[in-house]
CSV table of C-alpha atoms and ligand atoms in Angstrom, one decimal:
chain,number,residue,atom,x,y,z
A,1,UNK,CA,47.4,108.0,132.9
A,2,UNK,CA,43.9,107.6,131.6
A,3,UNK,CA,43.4,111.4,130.7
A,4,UNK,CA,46.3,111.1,128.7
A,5,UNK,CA,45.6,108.1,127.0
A,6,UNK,CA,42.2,110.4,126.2
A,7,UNK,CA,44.4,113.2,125.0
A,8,UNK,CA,46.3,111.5,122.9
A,9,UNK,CA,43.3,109.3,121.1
A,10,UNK,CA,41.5,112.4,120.6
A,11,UNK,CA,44.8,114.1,118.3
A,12,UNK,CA,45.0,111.0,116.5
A,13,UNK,CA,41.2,111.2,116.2
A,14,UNK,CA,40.7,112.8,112.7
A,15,UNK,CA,43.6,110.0,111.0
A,16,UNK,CA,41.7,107.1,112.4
A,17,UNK,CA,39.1,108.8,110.7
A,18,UNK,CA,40.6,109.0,107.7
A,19,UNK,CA,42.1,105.7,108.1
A,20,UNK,CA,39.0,104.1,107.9
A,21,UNK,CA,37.4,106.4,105.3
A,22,UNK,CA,38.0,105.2,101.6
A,23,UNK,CA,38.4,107.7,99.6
A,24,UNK,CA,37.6,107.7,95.5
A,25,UNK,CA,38.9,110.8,94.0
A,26,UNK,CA,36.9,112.0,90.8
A,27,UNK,CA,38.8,114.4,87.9
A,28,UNK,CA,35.3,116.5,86.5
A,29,UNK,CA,34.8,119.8,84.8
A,30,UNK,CA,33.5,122.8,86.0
A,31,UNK,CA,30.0,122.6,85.4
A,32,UNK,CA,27.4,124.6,84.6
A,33,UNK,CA,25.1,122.9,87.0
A,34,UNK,CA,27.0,122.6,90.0
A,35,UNK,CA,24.3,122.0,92.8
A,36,UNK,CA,23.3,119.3,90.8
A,37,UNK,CA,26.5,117.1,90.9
A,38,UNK,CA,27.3,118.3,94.5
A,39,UNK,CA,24.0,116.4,95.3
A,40,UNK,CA,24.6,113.1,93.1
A,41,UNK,CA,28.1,112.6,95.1
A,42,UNK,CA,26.0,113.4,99.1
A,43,UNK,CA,23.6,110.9,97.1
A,44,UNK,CA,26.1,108.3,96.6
A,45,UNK,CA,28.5,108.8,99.8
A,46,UNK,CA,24.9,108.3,101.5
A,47,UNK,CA,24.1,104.8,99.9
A,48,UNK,CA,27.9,104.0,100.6
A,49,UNK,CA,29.0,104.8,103.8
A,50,UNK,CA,32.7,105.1,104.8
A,51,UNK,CA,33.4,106.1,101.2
A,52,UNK,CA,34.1,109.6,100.5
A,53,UNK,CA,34.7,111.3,97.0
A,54,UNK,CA,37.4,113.5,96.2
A,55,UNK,CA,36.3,115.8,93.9
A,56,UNK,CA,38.6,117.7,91.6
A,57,UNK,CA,37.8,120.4,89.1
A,58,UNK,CA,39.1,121.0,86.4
A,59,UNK,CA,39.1,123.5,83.1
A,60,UNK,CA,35.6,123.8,81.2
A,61,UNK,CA,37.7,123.7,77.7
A,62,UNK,CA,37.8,119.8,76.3
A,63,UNK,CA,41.4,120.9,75.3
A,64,UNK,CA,42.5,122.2,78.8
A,65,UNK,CA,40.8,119.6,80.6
A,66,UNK,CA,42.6,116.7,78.3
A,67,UNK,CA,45.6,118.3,79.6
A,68,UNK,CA,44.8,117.9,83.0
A,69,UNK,CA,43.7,114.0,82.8
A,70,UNK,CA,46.3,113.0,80.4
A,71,UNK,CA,48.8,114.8,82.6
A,72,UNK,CA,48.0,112.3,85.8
A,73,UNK,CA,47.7,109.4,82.9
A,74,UNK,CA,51.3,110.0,81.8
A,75,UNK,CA,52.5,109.9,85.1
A,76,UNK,CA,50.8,106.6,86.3
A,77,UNK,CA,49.2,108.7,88.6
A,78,UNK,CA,47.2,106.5,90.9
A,79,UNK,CA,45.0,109.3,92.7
A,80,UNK,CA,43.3,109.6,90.2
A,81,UNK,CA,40.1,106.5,90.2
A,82,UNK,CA,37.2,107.8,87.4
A,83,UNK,CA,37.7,110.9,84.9
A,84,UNK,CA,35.4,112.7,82.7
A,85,UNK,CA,36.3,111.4,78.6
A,86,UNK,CA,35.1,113.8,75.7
A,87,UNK,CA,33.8,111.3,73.0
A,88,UNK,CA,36.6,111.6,71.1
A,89,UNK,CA,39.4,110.1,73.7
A,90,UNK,CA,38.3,106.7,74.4
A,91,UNK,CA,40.3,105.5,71.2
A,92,UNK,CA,43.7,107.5,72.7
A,93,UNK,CA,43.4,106.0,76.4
A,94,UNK,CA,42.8,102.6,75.1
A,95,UNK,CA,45.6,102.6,72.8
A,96,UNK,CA,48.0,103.9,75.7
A,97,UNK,CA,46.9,101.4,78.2
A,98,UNK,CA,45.1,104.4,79.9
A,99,UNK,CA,41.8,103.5,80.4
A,100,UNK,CA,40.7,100.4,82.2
A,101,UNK,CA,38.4,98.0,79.6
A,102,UNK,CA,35.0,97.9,81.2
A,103,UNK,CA,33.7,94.6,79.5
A,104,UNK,CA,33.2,92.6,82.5
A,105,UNK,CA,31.0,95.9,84.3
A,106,UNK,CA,29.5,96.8,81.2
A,107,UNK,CA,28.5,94.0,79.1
A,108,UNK,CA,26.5,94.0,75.7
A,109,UNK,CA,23.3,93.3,77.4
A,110,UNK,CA,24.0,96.7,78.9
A,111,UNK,CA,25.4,98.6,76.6
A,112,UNK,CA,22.2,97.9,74.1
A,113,UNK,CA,19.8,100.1,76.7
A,114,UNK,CA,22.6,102.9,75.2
A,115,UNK,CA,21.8,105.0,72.0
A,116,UNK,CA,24.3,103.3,69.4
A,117,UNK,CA,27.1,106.6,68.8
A,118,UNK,CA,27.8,107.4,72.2
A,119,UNK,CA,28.5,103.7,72.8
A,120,UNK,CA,30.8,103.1,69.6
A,121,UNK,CA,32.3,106.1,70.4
A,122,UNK,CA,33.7,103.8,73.5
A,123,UNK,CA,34.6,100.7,71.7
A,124,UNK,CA,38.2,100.7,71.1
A,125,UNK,CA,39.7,97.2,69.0
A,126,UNK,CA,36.3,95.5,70.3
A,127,UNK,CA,36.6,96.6,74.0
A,128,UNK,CA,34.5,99.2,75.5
A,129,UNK,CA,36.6,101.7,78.2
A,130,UNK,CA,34.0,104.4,78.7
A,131,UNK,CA,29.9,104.6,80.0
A,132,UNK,CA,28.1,107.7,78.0
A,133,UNK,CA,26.5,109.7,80.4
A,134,UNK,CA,25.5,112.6,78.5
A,135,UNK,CA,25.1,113.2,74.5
A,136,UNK,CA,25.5,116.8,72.6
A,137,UNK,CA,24.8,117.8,69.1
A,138,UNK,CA,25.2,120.9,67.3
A,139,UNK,CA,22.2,122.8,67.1
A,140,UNK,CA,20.9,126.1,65.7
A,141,UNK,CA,19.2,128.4,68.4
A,142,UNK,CA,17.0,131.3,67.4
A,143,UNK,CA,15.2,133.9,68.2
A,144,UNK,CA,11.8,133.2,67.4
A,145,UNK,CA,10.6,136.8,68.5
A,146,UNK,CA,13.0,138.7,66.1
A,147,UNK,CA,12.3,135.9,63.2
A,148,UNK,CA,8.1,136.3,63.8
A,149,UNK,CA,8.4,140.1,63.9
A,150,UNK,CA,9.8,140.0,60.2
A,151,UNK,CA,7.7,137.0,58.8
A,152,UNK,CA,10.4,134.6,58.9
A,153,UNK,CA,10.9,131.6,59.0
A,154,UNK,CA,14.0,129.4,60.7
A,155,UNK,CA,16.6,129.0,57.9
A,156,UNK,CA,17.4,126.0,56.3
A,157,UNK,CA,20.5,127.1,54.1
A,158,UNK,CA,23.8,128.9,55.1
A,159,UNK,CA,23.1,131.6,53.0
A,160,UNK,CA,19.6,132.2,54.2
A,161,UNK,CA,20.3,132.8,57.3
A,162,UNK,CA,23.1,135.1,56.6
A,163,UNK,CA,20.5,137.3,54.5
A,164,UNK,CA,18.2,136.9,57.4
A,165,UNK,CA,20.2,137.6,59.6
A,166,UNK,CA,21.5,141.2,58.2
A,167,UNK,CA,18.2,141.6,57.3
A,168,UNK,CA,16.8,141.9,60.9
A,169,UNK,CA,19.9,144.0,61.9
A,170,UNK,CA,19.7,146.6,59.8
A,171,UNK,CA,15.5,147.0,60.8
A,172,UNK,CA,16.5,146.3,64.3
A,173,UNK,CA,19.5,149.1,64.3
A,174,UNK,CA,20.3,148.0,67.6
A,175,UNK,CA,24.2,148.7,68.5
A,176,UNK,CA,25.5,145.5,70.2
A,177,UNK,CA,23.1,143.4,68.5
A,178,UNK,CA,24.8,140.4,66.3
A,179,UNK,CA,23.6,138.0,63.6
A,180,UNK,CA,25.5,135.2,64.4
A,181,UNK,CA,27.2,133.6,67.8
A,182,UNK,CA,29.5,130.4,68.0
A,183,UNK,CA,32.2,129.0,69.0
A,184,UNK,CA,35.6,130.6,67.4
A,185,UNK,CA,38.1,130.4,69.3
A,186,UNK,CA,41.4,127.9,69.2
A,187,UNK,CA,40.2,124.7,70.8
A,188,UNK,CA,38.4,121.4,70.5
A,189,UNK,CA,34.9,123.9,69.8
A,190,UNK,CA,36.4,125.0,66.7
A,191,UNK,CA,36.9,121.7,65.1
A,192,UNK,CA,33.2,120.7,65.8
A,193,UNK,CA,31.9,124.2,64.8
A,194,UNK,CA,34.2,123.8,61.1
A,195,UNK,CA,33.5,120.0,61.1
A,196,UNK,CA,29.8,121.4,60.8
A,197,UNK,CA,30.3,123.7,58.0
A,198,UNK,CA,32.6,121.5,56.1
A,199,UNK,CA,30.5,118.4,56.0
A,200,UNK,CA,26.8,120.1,55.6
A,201,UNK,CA,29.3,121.8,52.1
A,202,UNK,CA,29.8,118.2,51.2
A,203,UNK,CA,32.9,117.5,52.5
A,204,UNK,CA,35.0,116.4,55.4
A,205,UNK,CA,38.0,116.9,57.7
A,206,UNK,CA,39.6,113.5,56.7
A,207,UNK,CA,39.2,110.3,54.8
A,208,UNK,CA,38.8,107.7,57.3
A,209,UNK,CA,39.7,104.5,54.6
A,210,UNK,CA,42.2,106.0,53.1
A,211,UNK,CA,43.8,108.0,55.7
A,212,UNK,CA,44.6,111.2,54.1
A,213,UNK,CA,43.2,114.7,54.8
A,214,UNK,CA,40.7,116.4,52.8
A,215,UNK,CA,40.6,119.9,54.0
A,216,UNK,CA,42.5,120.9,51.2
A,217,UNK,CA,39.7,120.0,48.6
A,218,UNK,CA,37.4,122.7,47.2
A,219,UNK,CA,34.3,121.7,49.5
A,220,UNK,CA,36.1,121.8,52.9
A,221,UNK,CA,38.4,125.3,51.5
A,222,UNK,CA,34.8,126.9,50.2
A,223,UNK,CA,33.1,126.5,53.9
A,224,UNK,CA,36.2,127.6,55.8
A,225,UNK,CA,35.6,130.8,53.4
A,226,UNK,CA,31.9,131.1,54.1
A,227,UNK,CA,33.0,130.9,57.9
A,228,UNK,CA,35.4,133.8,57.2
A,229,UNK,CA,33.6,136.3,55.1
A,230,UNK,CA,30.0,135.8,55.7
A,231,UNK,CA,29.5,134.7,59.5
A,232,UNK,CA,33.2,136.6,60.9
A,233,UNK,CA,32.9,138.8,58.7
A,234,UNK,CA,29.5,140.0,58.0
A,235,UNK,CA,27.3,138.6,61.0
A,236,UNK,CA,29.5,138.1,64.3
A,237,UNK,CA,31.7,140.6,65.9
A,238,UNK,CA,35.5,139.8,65.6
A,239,UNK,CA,34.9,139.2,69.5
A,240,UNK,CA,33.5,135.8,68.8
A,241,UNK,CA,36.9,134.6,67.7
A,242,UNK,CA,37.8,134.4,71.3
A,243,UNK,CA,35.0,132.6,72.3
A,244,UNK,CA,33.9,129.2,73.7
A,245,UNK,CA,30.7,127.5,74.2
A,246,UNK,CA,30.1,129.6,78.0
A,247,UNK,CA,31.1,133.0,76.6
A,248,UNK,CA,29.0,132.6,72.7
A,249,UNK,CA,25.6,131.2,75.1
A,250,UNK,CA,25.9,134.5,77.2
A,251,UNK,CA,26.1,136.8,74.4
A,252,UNK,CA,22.7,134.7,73.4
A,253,UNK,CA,20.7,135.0,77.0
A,254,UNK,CA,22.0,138.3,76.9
A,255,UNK,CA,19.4,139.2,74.1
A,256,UNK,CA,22.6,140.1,71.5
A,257,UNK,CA,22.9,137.6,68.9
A,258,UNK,CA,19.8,136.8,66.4
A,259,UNK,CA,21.3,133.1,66.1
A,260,UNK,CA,23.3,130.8,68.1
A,261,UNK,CA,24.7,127.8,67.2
A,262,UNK,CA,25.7,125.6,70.7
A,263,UNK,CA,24.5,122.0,72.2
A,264,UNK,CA,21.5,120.7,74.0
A,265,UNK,CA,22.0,122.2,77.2
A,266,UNK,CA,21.6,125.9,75.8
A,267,UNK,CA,18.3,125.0,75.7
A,268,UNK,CA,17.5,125.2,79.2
A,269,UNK,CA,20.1,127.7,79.7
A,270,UNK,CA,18.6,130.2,77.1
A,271,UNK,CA,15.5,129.9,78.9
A,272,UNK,CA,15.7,129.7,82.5
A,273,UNK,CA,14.6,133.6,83.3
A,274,UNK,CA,16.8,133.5,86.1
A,275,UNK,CA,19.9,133.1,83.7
A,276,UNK,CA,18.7,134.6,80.6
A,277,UNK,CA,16.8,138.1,79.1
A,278,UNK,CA,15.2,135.8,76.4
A,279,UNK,CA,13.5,133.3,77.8
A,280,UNK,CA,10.9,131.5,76.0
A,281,UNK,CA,11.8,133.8,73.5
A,282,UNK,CA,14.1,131.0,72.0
A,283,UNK,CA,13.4,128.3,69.5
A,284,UNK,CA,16.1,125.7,68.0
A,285,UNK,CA,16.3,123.5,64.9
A,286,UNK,CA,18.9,121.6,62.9
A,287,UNK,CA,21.9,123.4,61.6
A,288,UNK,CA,21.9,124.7,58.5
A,289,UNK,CA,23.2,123.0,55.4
A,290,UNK,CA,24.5,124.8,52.2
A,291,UNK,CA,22.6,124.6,48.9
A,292,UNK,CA,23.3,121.0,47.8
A,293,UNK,CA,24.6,120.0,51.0
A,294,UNK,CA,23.2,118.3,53.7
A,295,UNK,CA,22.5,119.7,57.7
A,296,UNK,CA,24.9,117.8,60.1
A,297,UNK,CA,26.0,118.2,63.6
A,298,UNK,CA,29.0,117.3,65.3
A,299,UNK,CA,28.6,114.1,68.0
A,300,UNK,CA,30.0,115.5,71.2
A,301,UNK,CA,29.3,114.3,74.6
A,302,UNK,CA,30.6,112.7,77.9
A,303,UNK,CA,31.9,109.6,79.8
A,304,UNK,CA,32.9,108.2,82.7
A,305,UNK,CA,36.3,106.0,82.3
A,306,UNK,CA,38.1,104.2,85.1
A,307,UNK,CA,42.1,105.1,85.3
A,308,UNK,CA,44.4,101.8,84.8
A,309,UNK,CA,46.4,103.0,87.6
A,310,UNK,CA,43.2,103.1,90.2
A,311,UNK,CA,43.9,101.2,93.0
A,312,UNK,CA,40.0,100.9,93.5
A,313,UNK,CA,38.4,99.5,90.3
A,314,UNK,CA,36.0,98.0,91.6
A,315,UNK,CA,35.0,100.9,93.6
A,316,UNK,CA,35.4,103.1,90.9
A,317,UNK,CA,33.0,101.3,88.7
A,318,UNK,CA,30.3,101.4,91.4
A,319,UNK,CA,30.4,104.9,91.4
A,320,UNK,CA,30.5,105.0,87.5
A,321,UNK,CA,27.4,102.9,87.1
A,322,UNK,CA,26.2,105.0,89.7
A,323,UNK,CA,26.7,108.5,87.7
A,324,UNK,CA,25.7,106.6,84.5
A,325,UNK,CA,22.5,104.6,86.2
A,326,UNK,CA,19.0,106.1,84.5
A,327,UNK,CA,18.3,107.7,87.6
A,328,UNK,CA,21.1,110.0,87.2
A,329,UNK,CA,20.6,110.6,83.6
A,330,UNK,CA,17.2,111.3,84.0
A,331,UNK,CA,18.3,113.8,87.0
A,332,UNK,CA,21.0,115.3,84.6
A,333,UNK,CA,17.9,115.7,81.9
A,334,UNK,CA,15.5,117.4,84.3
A,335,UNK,CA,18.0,119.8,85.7
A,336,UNK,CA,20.4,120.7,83.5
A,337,UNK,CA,18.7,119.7,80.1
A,338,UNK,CA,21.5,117.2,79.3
A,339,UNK,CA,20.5,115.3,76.1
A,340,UNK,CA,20.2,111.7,77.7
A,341,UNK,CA,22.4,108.5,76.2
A,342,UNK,CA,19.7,105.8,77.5
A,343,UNK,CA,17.5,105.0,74.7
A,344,UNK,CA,13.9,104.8,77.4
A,345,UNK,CA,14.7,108.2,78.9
A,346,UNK,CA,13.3,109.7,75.5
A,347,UNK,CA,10.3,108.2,76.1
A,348,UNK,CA,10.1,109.4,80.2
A,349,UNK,CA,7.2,111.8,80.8
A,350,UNK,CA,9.5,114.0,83.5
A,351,UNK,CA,12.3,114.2,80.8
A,352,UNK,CA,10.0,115.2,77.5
A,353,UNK,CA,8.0,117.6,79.9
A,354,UNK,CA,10.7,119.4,81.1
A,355,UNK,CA,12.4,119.1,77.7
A,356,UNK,CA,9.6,118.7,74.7
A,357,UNK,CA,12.6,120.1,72.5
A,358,UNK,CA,14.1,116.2,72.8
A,359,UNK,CA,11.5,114.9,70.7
A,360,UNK,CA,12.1,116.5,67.8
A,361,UNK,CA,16.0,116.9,68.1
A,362,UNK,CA,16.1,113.1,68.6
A,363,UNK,CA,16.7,112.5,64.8
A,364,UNK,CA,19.7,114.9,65.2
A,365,UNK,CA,21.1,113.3,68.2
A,366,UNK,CA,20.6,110.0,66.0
A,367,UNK,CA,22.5,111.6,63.4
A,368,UNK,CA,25.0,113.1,64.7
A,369,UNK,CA,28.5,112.6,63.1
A,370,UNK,CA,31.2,111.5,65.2
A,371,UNK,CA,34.8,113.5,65.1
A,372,UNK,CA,36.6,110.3,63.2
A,373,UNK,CA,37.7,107.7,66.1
A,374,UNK,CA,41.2,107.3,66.5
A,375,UNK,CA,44.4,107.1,69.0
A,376,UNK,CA,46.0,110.2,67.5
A,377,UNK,CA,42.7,112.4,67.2
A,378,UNK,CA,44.3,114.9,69.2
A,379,UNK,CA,47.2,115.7,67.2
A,380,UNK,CA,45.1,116.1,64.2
A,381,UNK,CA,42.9,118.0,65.6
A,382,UNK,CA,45.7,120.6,66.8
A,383,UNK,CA,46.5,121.0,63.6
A,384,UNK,CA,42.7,121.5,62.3
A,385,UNK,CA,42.8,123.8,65.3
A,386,UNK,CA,45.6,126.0,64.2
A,387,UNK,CA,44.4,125.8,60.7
A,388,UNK,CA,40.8,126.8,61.4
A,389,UNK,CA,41.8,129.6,63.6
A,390,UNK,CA,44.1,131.5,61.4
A,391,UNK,CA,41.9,130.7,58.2
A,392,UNK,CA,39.2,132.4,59.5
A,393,UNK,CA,40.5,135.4,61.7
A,394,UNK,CA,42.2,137.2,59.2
A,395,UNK,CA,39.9,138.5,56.3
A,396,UNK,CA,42.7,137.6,53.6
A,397,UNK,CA,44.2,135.0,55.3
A,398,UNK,CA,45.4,133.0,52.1
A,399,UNK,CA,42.9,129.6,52.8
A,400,UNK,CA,44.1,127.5,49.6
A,401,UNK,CA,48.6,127.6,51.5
A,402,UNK,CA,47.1,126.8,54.7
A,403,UNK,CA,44.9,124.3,53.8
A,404,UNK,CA,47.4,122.8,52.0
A,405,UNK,CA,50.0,123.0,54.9
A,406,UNK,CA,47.0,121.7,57.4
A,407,UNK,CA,46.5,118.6,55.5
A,408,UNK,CA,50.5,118.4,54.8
A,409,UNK,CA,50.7,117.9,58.5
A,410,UNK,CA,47.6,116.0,59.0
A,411,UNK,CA,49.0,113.5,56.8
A,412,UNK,CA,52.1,113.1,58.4
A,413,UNK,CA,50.4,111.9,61.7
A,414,UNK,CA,47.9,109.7,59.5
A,415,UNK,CA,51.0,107.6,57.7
A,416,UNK,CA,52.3,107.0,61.3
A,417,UNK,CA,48.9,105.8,62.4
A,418,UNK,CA,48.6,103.9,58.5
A,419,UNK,CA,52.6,102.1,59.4
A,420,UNK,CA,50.6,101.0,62.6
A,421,UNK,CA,47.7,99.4,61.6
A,422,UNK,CA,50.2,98.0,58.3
A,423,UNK,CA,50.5,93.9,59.1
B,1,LIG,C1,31.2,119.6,74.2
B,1,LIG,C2,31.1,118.3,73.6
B,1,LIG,C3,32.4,117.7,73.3
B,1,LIG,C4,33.2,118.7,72.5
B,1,LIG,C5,33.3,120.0,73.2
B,1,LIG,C6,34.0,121.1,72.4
B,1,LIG,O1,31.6,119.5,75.5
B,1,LIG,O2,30.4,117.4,74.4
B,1,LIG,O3,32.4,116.5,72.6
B,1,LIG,O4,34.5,118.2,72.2
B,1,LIG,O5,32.0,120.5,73.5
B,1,LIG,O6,34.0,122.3,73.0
């Protein structure tokens, strides 16, 4: 009787188990620094015992991965506890009831120790439903061995470092080598890579007072041209319009582009000799700006929202502040080179010495220009998508009719979002 009482206990073994196990499941990336976040989630699981996180991984893409967590969102899925946001969703999972408002966790006392963007950036109608934990801005990678062999210095214009650029490949007359690598393909990249272009031109991608696109006016069309027939078409190879941020980076560590455009993390990447051909061959400044213009870099970065569906909020937010806490971000910054969102980690000795590069980039992290926050962001920006991507992939694409179409469209989703906000 007693052995199988025994037996039986020890098949139902691994559900008691489970039973009394509470499990937080976690919607994340693929990232580039996986031992890292492997080790933050044995970290927390250690200070928390009994609670186990569910870890699951989704697409590097923005795009794909928005799929993914709005996917579980539509459905009121309730597996899901904490997600990864890109900066530009918070407005979209507020306004659909979405994301859980984080007021009461993360109040304004809080929210101050916080570099200003990343934090409006989470503010939806005076609530705040995400905690930053990492910040990106465009930046302009180089190779300072190729610039010093020819007496050059880093351009500051567009056009300068298109001449450069050619300049240095026809000395080098290496095959392979390109001037230029970013991030072409259709996705959310290609909006911040335009966004960049357009705005250091002058202009913009909409007008955020009056609603109405503006990527039909001459400064926003002349950019998109530059983009086509200088850096596609002179500088990059028509490869590059198939690329995203993992695929440009590589050709750059691979020794094959003179110039890179990308965010903070390439940094480390670009010169870890372990992962790259040229490292400390690398320098990085501000993007450039066109003659009249001024340099700007998109705002990207990431956060860590709570679903409304969660059956653990509480929970959840223990392992958000966790993820978010400055010991994390300072991990984050050691390891992976992740430009931190807490204002004192720019001042931490183990953070600047691992990455002097922060101290000068701060005044671009500072800034940066946020994509414009709204619920319908991604709608608009499929549209800048599709726009952007056949504007620049054919040479003669005819940029004045598809500009005009793109902000056509654009404008139809604006008036629905002006009859909303309308008293
Ligand atoms: C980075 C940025 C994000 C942006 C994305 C585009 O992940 O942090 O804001 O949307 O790149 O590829």
């Amino acid at each position: 009787m007693f052995r199988a009482i025994l037996f039986i206990f020890i098949l139902l073994l691994p559900h008691i188990c489970l039973a009394a196990e509470t499990r937080l499941r976690f919607v994340t990336w693929r990232a580039d620094h996986p031992e890292l976040w492997d080790r933050a989630i044995a970290d927390f699981e250690s200070q928390n015992p009994g609670i186990k996180v569910v870890r699951e991984v989704g697409p590097h893409s923005s795009t794909e991965f928005h799929d993914l967590v709005t996917q579980k969102l539509k459905n009121n899925d309730p597996e899901m506890d904490v997600f990864f946001m890109d900066v530009i969703w918070p407005a979209e999972f507020a306004a659909a009831g979405w994301a859980l408002p984080l007021d009461r966790y993360f109040p304004p006392a809080q929210q101050a120790k916080f570099l200003h963007a990343p934090i409006v950036a989470n503010i939806y109608q005076g609530r705040i439903y995400g905690v930053p934990v990492f910040l990106d801005a465009g930046m302009l990678y180089y190779r300072k061995d190729l610039l010093e062999k020819y007496g050059l210095s880093p351009p500051r214009n567009w056009l300068e470092l298109v001449r450069q650029a050619k300049y240095i490949l026809s000395r080098e007359k290496e095959p392979g080598l390109v001037g230029f690598s970013g991030q072409f393909k259709q996705y959310e990249g290609l909006v911040c890579n335009m966004m960049e272009y357009i705005l250091s031109n002058g202009g913009s991608i909409w007008d955020e007072k009056k609603l109405k696109s503006t990527l039909h006016l001459p400064s926003a069309k002349e950019a998109v041209r530059f983009v086509r027939d200088r850096i596609i078409g002179e500088i990059s190879h028509r490869g590059s319009l198939a690329y995203q941020e993992p695929e440009s980076l590589a050709l750059f560590t691979q020794g094959k582009a003179i110039f890179h455009r990308n965010w903070p993390y390439a940094w480390e990447m670009s010169n870890d000799p372990k992962k790259s051909k040229i490292a400390s061959r690398v320098g990085v400044v501000p993007l450039p700006e066109f003659p009249g213009g001024k340099s700007a870099a998109t705002l990207g970065g990431w956060q860590l929202g709570i679903s409304s569906f969660s059956r653990k909020p509480e929970l959840a937010w223990k392992f958000v502040a966790f993820m978010t806490g400055a010991e994390m971000q300072k991990r984050i910054a050691v390891f992976a080179g992740r430009a931190p969102t807490r204002k004192d980690l720019f001042r931490d000795p183990d953070v600047l010495r691992k990455n002097p590069q922060f101290q000068s980039q701060f005044e671009t992290f500072i800034r940066a220009v946020p994509r414009p926050p709204t619920p319908v962001y991604a709608p608009l920006s499929n549209i800048m998508q599709r726009y952007f991507s056949s504007a620049i992939a054919v040479p003669n694409s005819d940029i004045d009719e598809l500009a005009r179409l793109a902000s056509r469209d654009m404008n139809r989703v604006l008036d629905l979002l002006r009859e909303r906000i309308a008293p």
